[in-house]
Coordinates of C-alpha atoms in Angstrom, one line a residue:
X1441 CA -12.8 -22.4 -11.1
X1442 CA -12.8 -25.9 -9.8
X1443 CA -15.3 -27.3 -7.8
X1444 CA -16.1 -30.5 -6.0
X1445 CA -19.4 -32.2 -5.2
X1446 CA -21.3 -32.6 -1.9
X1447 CA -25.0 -33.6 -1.2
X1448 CA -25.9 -33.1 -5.1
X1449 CA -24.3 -29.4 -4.4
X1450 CA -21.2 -27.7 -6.1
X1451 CA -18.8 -25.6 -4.5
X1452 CA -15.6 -23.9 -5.3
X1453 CA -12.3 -25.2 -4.0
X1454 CA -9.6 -22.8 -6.4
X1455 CA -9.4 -21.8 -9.2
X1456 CA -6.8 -22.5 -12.7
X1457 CA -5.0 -19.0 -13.8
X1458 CA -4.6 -17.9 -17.3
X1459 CA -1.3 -19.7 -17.4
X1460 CA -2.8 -22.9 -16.2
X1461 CA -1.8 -22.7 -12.5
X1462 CA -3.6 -24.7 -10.3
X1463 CA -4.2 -22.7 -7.1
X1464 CA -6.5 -25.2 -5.0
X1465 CA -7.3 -24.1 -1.3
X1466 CA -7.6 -26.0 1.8
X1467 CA -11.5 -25.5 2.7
X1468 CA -14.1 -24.7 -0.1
X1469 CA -16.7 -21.6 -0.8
X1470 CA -20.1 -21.2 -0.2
X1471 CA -22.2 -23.3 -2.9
X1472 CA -22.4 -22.4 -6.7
X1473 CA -26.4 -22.2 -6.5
X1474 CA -26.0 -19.0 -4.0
X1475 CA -25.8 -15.6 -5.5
X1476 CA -22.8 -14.8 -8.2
X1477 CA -21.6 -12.0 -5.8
X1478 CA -21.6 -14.4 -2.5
X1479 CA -20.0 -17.5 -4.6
X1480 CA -16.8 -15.0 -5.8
X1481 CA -16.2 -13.4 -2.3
X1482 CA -16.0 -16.6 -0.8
X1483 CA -13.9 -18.4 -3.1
X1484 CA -11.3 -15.2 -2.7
X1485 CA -11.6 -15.0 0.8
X1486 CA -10.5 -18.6 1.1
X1487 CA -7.7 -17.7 -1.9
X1488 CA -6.1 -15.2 0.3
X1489 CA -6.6 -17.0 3.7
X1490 CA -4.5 -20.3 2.2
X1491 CA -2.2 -17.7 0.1
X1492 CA -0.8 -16.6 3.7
X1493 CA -0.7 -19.9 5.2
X1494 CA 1.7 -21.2 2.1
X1495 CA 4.0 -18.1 2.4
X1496 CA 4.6 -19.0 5.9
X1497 CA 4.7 -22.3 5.6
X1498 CA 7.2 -21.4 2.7
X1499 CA 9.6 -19.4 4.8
X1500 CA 9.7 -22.0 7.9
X1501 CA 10.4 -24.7 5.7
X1502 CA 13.6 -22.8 5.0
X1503 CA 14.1 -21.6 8.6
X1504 CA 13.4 -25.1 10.4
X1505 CA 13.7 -27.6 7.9
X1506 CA 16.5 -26.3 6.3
X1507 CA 14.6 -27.0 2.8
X1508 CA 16.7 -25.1 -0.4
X1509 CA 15.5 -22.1 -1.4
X1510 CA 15.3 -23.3 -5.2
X1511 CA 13.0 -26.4 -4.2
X1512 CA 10.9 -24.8 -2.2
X1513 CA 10.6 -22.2 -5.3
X1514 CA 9.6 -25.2 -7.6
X1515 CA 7.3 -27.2 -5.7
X1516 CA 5.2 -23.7 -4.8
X1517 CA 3.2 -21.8 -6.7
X1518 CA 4.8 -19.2 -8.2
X1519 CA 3.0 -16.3 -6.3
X1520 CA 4.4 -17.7 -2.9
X1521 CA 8.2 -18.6 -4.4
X1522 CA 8.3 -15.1 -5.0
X1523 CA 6.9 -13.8 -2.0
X1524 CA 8.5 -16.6 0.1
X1525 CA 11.9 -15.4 -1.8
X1526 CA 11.5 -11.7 -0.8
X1527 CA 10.5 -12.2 2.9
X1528 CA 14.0 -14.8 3.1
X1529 CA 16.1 -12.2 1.7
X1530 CA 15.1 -9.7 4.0
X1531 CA 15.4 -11.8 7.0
X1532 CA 18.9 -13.0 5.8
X1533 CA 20.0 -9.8 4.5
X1534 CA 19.7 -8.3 7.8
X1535 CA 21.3 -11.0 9.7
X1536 CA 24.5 -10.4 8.0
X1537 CA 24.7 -6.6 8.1
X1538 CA 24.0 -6.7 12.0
X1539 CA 26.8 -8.9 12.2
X1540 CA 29.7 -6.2 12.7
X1541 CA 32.3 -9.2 13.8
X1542 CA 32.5 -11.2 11.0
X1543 CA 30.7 -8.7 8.4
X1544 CA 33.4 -8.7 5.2
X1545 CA 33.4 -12.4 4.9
X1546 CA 29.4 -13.1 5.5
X1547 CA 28.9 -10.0 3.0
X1548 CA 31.5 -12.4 0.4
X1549 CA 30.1 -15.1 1.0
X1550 CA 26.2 -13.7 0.6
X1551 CA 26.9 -12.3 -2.6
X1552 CA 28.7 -15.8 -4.1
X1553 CA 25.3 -16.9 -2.7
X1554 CA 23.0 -14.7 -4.7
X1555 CA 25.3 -15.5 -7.9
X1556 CA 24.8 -19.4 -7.3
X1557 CA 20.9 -18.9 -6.8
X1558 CA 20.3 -17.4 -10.2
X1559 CA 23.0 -19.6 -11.9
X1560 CA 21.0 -22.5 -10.4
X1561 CA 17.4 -21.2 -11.2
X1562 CA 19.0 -20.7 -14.9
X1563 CA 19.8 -24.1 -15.6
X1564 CA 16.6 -25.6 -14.7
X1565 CA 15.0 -23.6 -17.5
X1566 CA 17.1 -26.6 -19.7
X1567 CA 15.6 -29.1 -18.3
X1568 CA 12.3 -31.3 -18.6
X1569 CA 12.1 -32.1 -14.9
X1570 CA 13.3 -31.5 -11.6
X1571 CA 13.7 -33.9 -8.8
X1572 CA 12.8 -32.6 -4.8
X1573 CA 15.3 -33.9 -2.2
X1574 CA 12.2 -35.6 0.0
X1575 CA 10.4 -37.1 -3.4
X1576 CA 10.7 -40.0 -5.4
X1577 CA 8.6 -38.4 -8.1
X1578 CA 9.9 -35.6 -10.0
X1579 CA 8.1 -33.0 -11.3
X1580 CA 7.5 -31.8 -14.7
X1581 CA 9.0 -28.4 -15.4
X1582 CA 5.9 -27.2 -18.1
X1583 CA 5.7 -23.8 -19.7
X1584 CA 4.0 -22.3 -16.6
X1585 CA 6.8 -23.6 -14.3
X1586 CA 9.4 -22.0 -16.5
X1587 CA 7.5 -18.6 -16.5
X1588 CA 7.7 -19.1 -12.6
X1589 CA 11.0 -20.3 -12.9
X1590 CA 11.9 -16.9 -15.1
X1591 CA 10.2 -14.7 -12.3
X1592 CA 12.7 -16.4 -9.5
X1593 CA 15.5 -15.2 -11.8
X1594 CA 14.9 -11.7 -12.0
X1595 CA 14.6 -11.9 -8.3
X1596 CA 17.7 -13.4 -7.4
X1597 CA 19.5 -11.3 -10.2
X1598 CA 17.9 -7.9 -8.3
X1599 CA 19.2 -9.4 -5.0
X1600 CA 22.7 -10.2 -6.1
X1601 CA 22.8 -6.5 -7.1
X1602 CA 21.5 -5.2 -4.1
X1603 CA 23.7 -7.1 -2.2
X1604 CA 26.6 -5.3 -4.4
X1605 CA 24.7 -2.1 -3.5
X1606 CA 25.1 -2.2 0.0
X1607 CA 28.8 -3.9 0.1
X1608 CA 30.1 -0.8 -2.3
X1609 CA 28.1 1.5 0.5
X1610 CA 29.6 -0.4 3.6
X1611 CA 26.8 -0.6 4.9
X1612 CA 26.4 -2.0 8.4
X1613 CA 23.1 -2.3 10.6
X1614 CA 19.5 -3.0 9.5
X1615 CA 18.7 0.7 10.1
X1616 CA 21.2 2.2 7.9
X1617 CA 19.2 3.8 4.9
X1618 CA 21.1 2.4 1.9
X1619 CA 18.8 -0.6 3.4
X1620 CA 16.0 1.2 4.3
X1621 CA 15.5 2.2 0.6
X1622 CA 15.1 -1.1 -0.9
X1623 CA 11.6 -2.9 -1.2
X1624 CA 11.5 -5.0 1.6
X1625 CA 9.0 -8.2 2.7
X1626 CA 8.8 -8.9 7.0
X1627 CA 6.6 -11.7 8.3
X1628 CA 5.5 -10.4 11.7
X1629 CA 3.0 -12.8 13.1
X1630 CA -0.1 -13.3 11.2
X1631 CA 1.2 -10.4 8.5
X1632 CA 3.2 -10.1 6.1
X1633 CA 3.9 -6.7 5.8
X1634 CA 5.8 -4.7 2.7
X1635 CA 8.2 -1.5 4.1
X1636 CA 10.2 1.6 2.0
X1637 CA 11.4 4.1 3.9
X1638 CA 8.7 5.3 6.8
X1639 CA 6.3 3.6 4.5
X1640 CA 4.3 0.1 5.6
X1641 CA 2.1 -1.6 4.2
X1642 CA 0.0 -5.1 5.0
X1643 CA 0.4 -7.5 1.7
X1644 CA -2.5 -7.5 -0.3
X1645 CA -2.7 -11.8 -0.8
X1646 CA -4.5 -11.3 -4.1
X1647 CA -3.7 -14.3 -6.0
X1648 CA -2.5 -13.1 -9.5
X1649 CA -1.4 -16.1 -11.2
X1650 CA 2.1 -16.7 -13.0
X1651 CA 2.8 -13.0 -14.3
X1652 CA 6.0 -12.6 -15.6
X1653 CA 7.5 -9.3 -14.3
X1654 CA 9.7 -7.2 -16.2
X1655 CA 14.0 -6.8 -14.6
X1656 CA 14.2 -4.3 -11.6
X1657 CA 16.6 -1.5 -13.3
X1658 CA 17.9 1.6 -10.3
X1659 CA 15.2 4.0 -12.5
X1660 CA 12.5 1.4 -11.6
X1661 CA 13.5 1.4 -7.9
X1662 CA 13.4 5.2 -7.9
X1663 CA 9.8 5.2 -8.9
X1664 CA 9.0 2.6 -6.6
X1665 CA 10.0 5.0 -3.5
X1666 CA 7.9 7.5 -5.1
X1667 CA 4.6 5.6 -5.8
X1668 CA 5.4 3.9 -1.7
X1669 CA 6.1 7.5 -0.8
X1670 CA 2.6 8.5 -2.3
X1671 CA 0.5 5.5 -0.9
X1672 CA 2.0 5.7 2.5
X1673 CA 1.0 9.9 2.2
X1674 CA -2.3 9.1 0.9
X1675 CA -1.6 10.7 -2.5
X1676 CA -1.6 9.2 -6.2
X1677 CA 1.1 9.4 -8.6
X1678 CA 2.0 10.1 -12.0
X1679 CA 4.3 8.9 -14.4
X1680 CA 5.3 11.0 -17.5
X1681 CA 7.7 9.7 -20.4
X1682 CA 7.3 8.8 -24.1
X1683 CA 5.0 5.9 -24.8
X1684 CA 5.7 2.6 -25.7
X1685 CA 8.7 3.4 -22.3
X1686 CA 6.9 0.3 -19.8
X1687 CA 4.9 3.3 -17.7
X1688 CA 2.4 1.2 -16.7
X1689 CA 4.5 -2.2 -16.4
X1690 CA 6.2 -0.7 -13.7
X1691 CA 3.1 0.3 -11.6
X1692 CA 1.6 -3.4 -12.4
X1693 CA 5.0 -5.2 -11.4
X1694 CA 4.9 -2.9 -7.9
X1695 CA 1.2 -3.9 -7.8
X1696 CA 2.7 -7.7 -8.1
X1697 CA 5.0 -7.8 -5.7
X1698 CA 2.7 -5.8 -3.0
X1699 CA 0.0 -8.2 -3.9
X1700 CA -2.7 -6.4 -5.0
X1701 CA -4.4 -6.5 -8.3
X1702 CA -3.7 -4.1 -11.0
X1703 CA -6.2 -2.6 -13.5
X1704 CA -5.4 -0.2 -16.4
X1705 CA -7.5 2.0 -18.2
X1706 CA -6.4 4.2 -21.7
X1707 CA -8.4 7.5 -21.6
X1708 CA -10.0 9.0 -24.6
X1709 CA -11.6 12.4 -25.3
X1710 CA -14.9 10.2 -25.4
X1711 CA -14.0 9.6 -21.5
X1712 CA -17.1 10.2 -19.0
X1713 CA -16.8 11.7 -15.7
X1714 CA -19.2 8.8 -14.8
X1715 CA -16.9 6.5 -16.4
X1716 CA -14.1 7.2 -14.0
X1717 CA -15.9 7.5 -10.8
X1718 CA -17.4 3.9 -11.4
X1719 CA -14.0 2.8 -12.0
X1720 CA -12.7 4.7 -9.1
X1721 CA -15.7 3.3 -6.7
X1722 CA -15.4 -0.4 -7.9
X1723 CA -11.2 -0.7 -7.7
X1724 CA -11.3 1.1 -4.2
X1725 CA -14.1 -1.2 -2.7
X1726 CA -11.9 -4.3 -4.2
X1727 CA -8.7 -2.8 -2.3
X1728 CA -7.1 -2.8 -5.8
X1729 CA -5.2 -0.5 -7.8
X1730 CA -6.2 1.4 -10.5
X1731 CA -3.9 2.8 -13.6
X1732 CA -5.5 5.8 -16.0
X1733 CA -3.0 5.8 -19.4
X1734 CA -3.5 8.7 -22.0
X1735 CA -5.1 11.1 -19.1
X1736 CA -4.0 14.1 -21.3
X1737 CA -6.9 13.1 -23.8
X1738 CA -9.3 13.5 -21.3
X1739 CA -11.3 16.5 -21.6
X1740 CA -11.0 19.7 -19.4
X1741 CA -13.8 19.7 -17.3
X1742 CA -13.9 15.7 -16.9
X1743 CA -10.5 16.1 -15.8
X1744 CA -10.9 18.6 -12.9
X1745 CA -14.0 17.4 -11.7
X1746 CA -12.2 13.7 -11.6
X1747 CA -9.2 15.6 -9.6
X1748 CA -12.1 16.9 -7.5
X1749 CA -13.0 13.6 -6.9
X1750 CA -9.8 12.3 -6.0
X1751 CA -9.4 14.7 -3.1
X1752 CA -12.4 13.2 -1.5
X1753 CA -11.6 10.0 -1.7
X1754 CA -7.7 11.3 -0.4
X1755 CA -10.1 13.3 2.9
X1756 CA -11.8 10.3 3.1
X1757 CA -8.6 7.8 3.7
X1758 CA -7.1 10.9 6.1
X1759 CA -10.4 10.7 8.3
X1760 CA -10.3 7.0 8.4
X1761 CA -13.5 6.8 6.9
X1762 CA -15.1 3.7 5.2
X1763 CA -17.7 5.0 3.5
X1764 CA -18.4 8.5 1.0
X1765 CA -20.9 9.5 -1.3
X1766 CA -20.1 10.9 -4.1
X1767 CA -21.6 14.1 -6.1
X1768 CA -23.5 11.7 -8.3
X1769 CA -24.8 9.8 -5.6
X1770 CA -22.7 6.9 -5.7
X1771 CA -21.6 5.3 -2.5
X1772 CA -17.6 4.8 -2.0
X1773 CA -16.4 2.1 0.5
X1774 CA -13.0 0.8 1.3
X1775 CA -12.4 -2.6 1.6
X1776 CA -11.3 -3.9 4.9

């Protein structure tokens, strides 16, 4: 966490991820000598408040200032490039499919686009340094920028291939569902919001650092529908393959690009019925997601009374309640 000093008093002003990302915020949290609990909500409050103000500013300084996507990549923290990136190509990507007049030469010419973008990203990853267009000073491409760097690639390569997708499908108008399928980032006012299908869903702005996400592969976007599907239902869903096949990977890089944080847990036949419904209360009050790996070691009656469970909580989100207790006595809130 890093702090500054004020009237002999400490308080947070961001925080340094595990990959040495420096996230630091506009304002500043309540003081380190308050409570623990008071000191953390305020520092992410003011995390996810300046998250959306950088993705915005992100995608008008493409709109108005005409700024390169790949600078504005570098000179952001990861977590916005890639968020920045998706709401650009969703913007632009519906721009030229609307366009029935000149729609076989934009659709050319969007695709050479794409294939420059990654081409471009890729060559950075050779160098020491990169200079911005507006700067004298350039900036150092470290380790973490790389891995940030690496992130924008997978991106860009997903995009030129959805972009192929929709040319092979002819695909004209913003409504047509070839389009409609894909994972897809709006800014619409003060939200940004993430839609699949019928589904919609506000972004979470959890900062998550500089995770590097795993390639987008058509099986991967075919569980992505069904987990979107699921969420926007109100159900949960379940993956079932041989291990060691990326199960969870693919839940966490959802959880990524949809901004929320991702937890994982491997059951064992040691595995409480208390132990899951703490997990259960403390991921749902954090808005977070929550992964359970191995659930077939779980005992019998600690997994029905855990599917018990989860139909309350499934009640609770149809009813638009905030608050349940649960059969042990423990209180479940949403968060906001």
């Amino acid at each position: 966490m890093i702090t500054v000093e004020d009237n002999d008093e400490m308080y947070p002003i961001g925080v340094v991820s595990k990959e040495g990302e420096v996230f630091q915020a506009s304002g500043r949290g309540k003081k380190i000598s308050d409570s623990n609990e008071a000191v953390l909500k305020s520092i992410e409050d003011l995390l996810k408040k300046d998250m959306k103000i950088r993705v915005k500013a992100f995608f008008n300084d493409y709109i108005t200032e005409k700024k390169f996507r790949l600078e504005l990549g570098v000179i952001s923290l990861a977590q916005v490039a890639m968020v920045g990136e998706a709401i650009i190509f969703s913007y632009n990507t519906e721009f030229v499919i609307d366009d029935d007049e000149n729609y076989d030469d934009n659709m050319a010419t969007y695709f050479n686009e794409q294939c420059v973008a990654y081409i471009e990203a890729g060559n950075l990853l050779t160098q020491s340094e990169f200079l911005p267009s507006a700067k004298a000073q350039p900036i150092p491409l470290d380790a973490t920028k790389k891995l940030g760097l690496t992130n924008l690639i997978i991106q860009y390569i997903h995009y030129r291939d959805v972009v192929d997708f929709l040319i092979e499908r002819d695909v004209h108008g913003s409504s047509n569902f070839y389009w409609q399928i894909q994972l897809r980032h709006y800014l619409q006012v003060e939200n940004i919001v993430t839609k699949q299908l019928n589904a919609a869903f506000e972004y979470g702005y959890e900062y998550l650092g500089v995770q590097l996400c795993s390639p987008i592969t058509p099986l991967v976007e075919r569980c992505w529908i069904s987990f979107t599907t699921a969420l926007h239902t109100k159900f949960w869903s379940t993956l079932i393959g041989p291990n060691n096949y990326e199960k969870a990977t693919t839940v966490k890089d959802l959880a990524v690009v949809m901004g929320k944080f991702f937890c994982s847990y491997s059951c064992s036949s040691e595995t409480s019925i208390h132990t899951l419904e703490k997990l259960l209360v403390g991921t749902v009050g954090a808005s977070s997601w929550l992964v359970l790996e191995n659930t077939g070691e779980l005992a019998y009656d600690v997994l029905s009374a855990f599917a018990a469970t989860l139909s309350m909580v499934r009640q609770m989100m149809c009813e638009d309640k905030t608050e349940w207790i649960l059969d042990n006595g423990c209180l479940l809130y949403t968060s906001p």
